CSV table of C-alpha atoms in Angstrom, one decimal:
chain,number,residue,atom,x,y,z
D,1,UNK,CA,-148.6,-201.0,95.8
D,2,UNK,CA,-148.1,-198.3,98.5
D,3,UNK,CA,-150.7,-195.5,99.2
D,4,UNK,CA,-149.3,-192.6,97.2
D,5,UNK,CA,-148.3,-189.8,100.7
D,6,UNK,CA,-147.6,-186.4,100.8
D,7,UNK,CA,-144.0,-186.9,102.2
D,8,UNK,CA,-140.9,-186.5,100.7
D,9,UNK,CA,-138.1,-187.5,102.7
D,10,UNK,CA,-134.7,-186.4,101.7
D,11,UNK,CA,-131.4,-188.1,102.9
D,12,UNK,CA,-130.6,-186.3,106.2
D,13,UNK,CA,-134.8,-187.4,107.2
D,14,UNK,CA,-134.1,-190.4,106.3
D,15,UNK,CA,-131.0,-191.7,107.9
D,16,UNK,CA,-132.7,-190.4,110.9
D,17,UNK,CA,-136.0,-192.2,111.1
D,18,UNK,CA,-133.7,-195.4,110.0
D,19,UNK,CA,-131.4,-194.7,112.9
D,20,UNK,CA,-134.3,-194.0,115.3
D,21,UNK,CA,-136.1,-197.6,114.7
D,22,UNK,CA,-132.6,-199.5,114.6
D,23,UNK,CA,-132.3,-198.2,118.5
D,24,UNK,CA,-136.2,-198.0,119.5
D,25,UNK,CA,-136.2,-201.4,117.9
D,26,UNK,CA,-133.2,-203.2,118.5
D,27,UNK,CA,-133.4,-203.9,114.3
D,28,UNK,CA,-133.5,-203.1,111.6
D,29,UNK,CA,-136.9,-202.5,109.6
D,30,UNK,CA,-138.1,-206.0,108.5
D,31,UNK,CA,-138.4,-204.1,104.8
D,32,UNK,CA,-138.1,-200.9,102.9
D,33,UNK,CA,-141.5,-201.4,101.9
D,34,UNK,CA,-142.4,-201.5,105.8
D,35,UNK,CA,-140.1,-198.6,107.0
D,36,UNK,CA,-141.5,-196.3,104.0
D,37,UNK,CA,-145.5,-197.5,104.9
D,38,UNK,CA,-144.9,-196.8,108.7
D,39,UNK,CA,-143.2,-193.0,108.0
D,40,UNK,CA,-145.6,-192.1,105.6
D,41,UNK,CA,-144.0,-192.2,102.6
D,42,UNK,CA,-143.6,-193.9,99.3
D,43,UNK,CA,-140.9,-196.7,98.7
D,44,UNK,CA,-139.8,-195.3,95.8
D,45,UNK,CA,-138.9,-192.0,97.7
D,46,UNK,CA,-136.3,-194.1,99.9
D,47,UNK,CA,-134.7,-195.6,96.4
D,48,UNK,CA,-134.0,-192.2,94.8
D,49,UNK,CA,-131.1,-191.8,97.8
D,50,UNK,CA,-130.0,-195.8,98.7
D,51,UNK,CA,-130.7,-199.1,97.0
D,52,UNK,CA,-130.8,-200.6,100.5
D,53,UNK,CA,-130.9,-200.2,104.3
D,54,UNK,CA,-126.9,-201.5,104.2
D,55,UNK,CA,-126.2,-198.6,101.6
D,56,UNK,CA,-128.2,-196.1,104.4
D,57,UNK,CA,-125.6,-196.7,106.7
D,58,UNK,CA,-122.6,-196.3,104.5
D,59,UNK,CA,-123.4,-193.2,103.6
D,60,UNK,CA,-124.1,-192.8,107.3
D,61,UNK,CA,-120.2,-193.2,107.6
D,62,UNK,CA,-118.9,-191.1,105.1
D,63,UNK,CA,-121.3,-187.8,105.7
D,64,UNK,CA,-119.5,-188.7,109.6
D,65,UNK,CA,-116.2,-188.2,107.9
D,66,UNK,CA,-117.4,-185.0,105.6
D,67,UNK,CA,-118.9,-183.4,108.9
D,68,UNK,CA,-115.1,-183.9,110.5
D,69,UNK,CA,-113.5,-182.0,108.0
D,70,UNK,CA,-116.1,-179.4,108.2
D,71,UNK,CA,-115.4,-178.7,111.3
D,72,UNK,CA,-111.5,-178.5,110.9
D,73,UNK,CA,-111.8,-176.8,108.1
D,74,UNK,CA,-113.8,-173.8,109.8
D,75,UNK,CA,-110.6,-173.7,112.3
D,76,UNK,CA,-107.7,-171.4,111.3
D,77,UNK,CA,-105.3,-172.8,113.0
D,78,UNK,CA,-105.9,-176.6,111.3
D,79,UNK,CA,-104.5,-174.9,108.2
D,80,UNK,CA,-101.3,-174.3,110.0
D,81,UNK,CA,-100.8,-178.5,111.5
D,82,UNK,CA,-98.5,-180.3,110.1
D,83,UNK,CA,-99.6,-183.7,108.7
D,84,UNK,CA,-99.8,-185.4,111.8
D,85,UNK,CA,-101.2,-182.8,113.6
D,86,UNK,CA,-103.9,-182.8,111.1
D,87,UNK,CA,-104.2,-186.7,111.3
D,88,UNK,CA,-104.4,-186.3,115.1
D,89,UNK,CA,-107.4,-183.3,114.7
D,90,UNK,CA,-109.5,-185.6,112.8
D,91,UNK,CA,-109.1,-188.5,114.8
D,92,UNK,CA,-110.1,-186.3,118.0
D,93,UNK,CA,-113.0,-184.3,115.9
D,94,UNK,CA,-114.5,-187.5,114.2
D,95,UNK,CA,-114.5,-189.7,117.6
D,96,UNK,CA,-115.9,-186.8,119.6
D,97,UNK,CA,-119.1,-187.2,117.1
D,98,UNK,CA,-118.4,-190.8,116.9
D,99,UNK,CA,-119.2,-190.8,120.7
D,100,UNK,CA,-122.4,-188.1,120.2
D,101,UNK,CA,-123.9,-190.9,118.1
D,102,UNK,CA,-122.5,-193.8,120.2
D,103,UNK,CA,-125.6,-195.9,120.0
D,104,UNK,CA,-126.5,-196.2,116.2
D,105,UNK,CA,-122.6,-196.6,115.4
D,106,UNK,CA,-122.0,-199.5,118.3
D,107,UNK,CA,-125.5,-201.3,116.4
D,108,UNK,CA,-124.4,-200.6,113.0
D,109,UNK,CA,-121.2,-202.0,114.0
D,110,UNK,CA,-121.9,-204.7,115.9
D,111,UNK,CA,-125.3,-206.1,114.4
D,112,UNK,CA,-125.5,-209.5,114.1
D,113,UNK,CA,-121.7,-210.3,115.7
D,114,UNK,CA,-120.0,-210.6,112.5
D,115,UNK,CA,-117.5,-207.5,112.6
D,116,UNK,CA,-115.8,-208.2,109.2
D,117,UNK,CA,-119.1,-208.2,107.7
D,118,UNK,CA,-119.9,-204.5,109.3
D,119,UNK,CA,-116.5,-203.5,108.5
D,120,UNK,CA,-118.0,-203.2,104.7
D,121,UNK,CA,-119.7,-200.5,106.2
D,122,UNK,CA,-117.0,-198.4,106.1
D,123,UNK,CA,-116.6,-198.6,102.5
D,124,UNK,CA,-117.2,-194.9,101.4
D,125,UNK,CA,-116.0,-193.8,104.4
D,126,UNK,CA,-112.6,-195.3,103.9
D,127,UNK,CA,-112.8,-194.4,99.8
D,128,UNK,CA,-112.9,-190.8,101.2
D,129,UNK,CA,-110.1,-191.6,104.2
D,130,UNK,CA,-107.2,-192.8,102.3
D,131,UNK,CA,-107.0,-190.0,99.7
D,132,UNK,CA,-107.4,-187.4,102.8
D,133,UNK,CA,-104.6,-189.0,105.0
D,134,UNK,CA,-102.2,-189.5,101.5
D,135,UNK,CA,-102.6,-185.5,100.7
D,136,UNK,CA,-102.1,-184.1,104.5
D,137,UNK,CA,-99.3,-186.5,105.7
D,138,UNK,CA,-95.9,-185.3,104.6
D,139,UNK,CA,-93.8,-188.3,102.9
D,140,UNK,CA,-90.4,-189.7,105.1
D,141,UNK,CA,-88.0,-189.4,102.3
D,142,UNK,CA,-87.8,-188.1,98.6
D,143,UNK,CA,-87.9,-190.1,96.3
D,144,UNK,CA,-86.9,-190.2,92.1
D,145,UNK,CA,-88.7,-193.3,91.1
D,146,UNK,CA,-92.8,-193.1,90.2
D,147,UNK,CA,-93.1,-197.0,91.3
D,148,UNK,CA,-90.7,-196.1,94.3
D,149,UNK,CA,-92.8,-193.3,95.1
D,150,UNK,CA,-96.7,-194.5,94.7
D,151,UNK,CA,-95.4,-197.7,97.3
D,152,UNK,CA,-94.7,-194.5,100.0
D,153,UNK,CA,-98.1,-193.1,99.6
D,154,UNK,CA,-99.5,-196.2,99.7
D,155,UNK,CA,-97.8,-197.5,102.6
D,156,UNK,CA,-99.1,-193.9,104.5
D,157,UNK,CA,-102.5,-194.0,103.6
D,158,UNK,CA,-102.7,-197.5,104.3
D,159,UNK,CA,-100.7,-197.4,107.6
D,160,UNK,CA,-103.5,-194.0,108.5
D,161,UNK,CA,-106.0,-196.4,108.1
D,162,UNK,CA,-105.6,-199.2,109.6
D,163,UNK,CA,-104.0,-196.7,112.8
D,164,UNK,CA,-107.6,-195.2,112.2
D,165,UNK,CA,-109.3,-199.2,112.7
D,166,UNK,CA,-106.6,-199.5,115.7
D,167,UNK,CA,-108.6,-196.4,117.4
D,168,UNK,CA,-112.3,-197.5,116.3
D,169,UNK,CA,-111.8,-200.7,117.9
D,170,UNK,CA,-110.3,-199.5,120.9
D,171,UNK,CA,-113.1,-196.7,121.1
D,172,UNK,CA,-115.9,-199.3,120.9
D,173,UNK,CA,-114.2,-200.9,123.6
D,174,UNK,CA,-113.6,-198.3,126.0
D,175,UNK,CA,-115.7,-197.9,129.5
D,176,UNK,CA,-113.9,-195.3,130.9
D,177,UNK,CA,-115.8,-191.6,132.1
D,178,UNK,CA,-115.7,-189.3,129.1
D,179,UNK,CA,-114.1,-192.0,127.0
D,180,UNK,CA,-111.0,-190.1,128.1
D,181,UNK,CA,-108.5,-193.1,127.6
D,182,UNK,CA,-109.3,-193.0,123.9
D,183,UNK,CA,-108.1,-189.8,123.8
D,184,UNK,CA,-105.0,-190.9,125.6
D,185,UNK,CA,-104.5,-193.5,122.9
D,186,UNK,CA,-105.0,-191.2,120.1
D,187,UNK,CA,-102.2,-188.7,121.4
D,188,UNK,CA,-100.3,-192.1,122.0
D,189,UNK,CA,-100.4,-193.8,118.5
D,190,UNK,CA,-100.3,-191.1,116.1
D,191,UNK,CA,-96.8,-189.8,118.4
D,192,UNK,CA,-95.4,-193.0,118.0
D,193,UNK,CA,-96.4,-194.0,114.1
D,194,UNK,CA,-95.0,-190.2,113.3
D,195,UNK,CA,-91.7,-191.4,115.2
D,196,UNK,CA,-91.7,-194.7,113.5
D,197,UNK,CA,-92.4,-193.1,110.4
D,198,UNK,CA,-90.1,-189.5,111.0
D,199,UNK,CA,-87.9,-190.4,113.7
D,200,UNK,CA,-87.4,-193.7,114.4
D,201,UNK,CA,-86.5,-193.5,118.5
D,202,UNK,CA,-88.4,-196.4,120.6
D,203,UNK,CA,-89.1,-194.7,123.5
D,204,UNK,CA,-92.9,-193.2,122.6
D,205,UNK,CA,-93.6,-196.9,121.0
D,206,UNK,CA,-92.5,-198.7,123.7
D,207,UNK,CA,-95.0,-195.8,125.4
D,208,UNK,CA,-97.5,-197.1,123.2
D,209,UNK,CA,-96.9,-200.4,123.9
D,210,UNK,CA,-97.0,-200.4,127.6
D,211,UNK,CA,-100.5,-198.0,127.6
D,212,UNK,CA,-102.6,-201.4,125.8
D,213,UNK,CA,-100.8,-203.9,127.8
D,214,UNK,CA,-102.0,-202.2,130.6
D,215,UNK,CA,-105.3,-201.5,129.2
D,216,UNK,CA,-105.7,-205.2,128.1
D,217,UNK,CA,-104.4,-207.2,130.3
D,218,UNK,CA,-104.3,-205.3,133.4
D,219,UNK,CA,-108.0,-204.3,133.8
């Protein structure tokens, strides 16, 4: 049983002495047991805020989505987007703090090689998304059917998120200065889902289109 310490660590502490070893280290903590000891604190304090290290970083995730909306929301102008607009100001607000914490998110991500695995990781942060992106984005069409109608929403939210994947994975990817082309790609997808979605002309998706092919496969 652990030494009884004086510490008490509360989430915020916590999440960054985990995220300090998983960089100093190149790991994870070999056990909660261990990563309590060596901070000098009981076990059972980690276990009154996550039941594991994989639930740490989850949470991780979602309080990186609650801090984006903070930050809009202390903006008077993001009141006045449209829903696009919106979407577009959290992509660039949550990617500009994706990018301040680069390291731990690239390791949480990454760890081990087996991406669908860490994409579990962004459980709560995507329980938390798709409700956000189904109240701001403004629906095509009207609609006089309830089934009709929940199919729209789900087809936005759903479409918002995996645009929001899309941007994550070109974002991890990304070696340019500033990570400016991420920011070109942002402006670039969300103009041409909203014309898919709203308008329907091909020029800004064939924009879109030409943008990755030269970004992929003309590096």
């Amino acid at each position: 049983m652990a030494t009884k310490k004086n510490t008490t660590p509360d989430r915020q502490l916590l999440i960054s002495k985990y995220t300090d070893h998983c960089l100093v280290h190149g790991k994870r903590p070999e056990s909660v047991y261990k990563f309590a000891k060596d901070n000098g604190f009981e076990e059972s304090h980690f276990y009154k805020h996550f039941s594991s290290f994989e639930a740490l970083e989850k949470h991780f995730f979602a309080e990186m989505f609650n801090h984006t909306l903070e930050i809009l929301e202390k903006s008077p102008a993001y009141t006045e987007y449209s829903g696009t607009e919106k979407l577009s100001a959290f992509y660039f607000t949550f990617f500009e703090l994706a990018t301040a914490n680069r390291s731990f998110v690239m390791f949480a991500l990454k760890e081990g090689g087996t991406a669908l695995r860490n994409l579990v990781k962004l459980k709560e942060l995507r329980t938390a998304f798709l409700p956000y992106a189904e109240a701001i984005l403004e629906k095509p069409f009207e609609t006089y059917g309830h089934r009709v109608g929940k199919v729209q929403d789900a087809a936005l939210r759903e479409g918002a998120w995996l645009q929001f994947l899309s941007i994550l994975k070109f974002w991890m990817d990304d070696t340019s200065a500033s990570f400016e082309k991420t920011d070109i790609f942002i402006e670039k997808s969300v103009k041409a889902s909203a014309d898919l979605v709203y308008n329907i002309p091909l020029k800004s998706v064939l924009d879109l289109g030409k943008f990755i092919w030269k970004e992929k496969f003309n590096a």
